[in-house]
C-alpha positions as MATLAB code, in Angstrom:
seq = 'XXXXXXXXXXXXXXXXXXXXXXXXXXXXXXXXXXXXXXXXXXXXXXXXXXXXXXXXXXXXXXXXXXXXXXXXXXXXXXXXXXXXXXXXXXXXXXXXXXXXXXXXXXXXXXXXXXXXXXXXXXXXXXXXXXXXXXXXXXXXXXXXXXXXXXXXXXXXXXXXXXXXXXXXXX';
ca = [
     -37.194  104.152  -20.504;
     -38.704  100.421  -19.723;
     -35.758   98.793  -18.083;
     -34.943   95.225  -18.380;
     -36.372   92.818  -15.720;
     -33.239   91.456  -13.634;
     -33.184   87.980  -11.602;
     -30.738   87.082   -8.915;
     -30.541   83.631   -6.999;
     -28.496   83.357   -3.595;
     -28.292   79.662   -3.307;
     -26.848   77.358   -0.551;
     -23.342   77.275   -2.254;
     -21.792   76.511   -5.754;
     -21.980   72.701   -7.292;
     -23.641   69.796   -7.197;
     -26.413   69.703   -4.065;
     -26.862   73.270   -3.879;
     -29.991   75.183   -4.238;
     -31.751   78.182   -3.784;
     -32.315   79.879   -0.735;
     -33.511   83.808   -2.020;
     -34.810   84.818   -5.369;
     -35.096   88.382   -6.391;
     -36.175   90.492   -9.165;
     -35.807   94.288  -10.162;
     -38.868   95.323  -12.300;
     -38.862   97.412  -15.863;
     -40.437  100.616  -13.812;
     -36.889   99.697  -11.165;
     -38.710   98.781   -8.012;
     -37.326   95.722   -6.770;
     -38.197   92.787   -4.479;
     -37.097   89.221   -3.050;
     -38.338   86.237   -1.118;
     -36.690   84.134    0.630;
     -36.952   79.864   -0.478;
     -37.741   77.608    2.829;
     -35.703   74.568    2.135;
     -36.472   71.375    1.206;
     -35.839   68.495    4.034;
     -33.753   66.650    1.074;
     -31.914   69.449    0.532;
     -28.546   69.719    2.873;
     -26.135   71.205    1.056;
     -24.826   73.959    2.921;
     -21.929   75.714    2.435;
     -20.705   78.123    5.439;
     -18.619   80.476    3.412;
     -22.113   81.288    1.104;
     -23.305   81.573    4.296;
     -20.811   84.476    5.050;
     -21.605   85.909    1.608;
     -25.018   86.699    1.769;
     -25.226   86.478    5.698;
     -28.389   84.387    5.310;
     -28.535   81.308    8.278;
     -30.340   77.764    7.285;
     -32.281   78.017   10.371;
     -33.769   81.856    9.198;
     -35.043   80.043    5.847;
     -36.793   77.355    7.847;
     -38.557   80.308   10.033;
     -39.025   82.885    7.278;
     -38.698   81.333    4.148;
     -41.903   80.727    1.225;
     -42.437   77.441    0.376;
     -41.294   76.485   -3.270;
     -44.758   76.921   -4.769;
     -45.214   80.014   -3.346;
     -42.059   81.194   -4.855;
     -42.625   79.640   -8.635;
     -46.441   80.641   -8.721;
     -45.021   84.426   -7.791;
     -42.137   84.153  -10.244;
     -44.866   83.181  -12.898;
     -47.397   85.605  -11.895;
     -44.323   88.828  -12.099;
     -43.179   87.529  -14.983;
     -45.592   85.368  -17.472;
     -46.495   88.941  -19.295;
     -43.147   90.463  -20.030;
     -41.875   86.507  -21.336;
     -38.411   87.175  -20.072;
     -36.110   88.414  -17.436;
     -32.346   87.968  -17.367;
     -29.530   87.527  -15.181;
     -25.979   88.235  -14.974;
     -25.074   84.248  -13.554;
     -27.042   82.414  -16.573;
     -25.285   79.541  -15.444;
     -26.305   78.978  -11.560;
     -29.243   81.220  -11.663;
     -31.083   79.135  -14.672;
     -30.189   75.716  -12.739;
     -31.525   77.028   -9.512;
     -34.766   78.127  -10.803;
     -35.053   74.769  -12.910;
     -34.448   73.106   -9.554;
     -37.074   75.503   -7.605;
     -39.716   74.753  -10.534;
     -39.361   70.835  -10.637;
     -39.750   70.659   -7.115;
     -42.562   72.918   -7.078;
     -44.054   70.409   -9.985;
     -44.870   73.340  -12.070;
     -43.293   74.846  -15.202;
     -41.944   78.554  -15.565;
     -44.234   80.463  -18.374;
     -40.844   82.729  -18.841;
     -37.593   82.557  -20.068;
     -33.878   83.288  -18.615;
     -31.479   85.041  -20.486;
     -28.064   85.860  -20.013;
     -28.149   89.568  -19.462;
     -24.836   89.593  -21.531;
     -27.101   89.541  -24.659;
     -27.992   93.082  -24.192;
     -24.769   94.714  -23.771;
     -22.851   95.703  -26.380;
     -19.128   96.266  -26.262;
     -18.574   99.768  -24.640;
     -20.861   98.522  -22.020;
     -19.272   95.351  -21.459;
     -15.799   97.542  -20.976;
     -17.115   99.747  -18.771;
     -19.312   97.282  -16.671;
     -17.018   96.435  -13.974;
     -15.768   99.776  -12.860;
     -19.121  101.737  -13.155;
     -21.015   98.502  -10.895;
     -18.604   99.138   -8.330;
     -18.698  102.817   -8.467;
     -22.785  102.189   -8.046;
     -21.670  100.297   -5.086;
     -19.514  102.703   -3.198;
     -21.933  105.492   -3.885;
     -25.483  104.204   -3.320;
     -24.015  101.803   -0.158;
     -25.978   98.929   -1.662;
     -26.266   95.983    0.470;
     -24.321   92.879   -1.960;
     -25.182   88.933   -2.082;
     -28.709   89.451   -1.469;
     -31.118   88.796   -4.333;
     -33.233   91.859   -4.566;
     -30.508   94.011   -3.818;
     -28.109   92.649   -6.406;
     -30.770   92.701   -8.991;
     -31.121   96.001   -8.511;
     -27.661   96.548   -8.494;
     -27.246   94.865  -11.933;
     -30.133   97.372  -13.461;
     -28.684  100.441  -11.930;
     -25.445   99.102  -13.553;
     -26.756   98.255  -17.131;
     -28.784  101.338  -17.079;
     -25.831  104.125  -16.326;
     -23.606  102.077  -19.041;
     -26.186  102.379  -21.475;
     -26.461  105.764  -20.934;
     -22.873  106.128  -20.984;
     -22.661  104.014  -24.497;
     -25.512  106.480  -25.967;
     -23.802  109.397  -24.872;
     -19.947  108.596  -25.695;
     -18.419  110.847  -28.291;
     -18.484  109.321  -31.718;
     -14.771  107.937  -32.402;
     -15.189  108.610  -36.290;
];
């Protein structure tokens, strides 16, 4: 089965002056990867309980983070072919990669989708409780980029498998 690319964004904080600070992406064959963004001098926004979140220190993206272009030329080079990848935070993750792509004065050849758009309604009701069982049982790291996009393909896969496999209720 060819799997559904997933992005995930940690950013800075939420709201206005916040920005991206790791993007990652689980492929269709479910390997999965990340970078981290090296801030922009302009950009200050910092928010200390993000911080806590995804445990990720301003000063470590200034040491070991990709420059913006870096991180848009790889995001077009993983994902000009397949046209699309989608993410559970439409929202915040399709600002902060709009934000990452203007600054890196290039355009993204892909689009972002709302990974909602693939679930159907048994998955949607079972999402919550089988993500965190994924969680618990795998001991996967949260609120870093790769990991939670991997997360969030582990989780649509085992409720689509779930949804094919549920006894018929006619």
């Amino acid at each position: 089965m060819t799997l559904p690319v997933l992005l995930d964004i940690e950013a800075s904080g939420f709201g206005r002056g916040s920005y991206p600070i790791e993007v990652g992406l689980a492929r269709a064959d479910g390997s999965y990867c990340s970078f981290l963004v090296q801030p922009l001098s302009e950009w200050t926004h910092w928010d200390p309980k993000a911080e806590l979140l995804h445990g990720i220190s301003r000063d470590r993206l200034v040491r070991e983070g990709h420059a913006i272009i870096e991180v848009a030329r790889w995001l077009n080079d993983e994902l000009t072919e397949i046209g699309v990848a989608y993410s559970d935070s439409w929202g915040y993750d399709n600002t902060w990669l709009s934000l990452l792509f203007h600054h890196a004065g290039m355009l993204p050849r892909f689009r972002l989708e709302a990974l909602r758009r693939l679930l159907d309604e048994y998955q949607l009701s079972v999402w919550t409780v089988t993500k965190e069982a994924l969680i618990r049982d795998n001991a996967i790291q949260r609120h870093r980029a790769g990991d939670d996009a991997h997360l969030l393909q582990l989780t649509y896969q085992h409720t689509l498998d779930a949804s094919r496999h549920r006894p018929s209720s006619e």
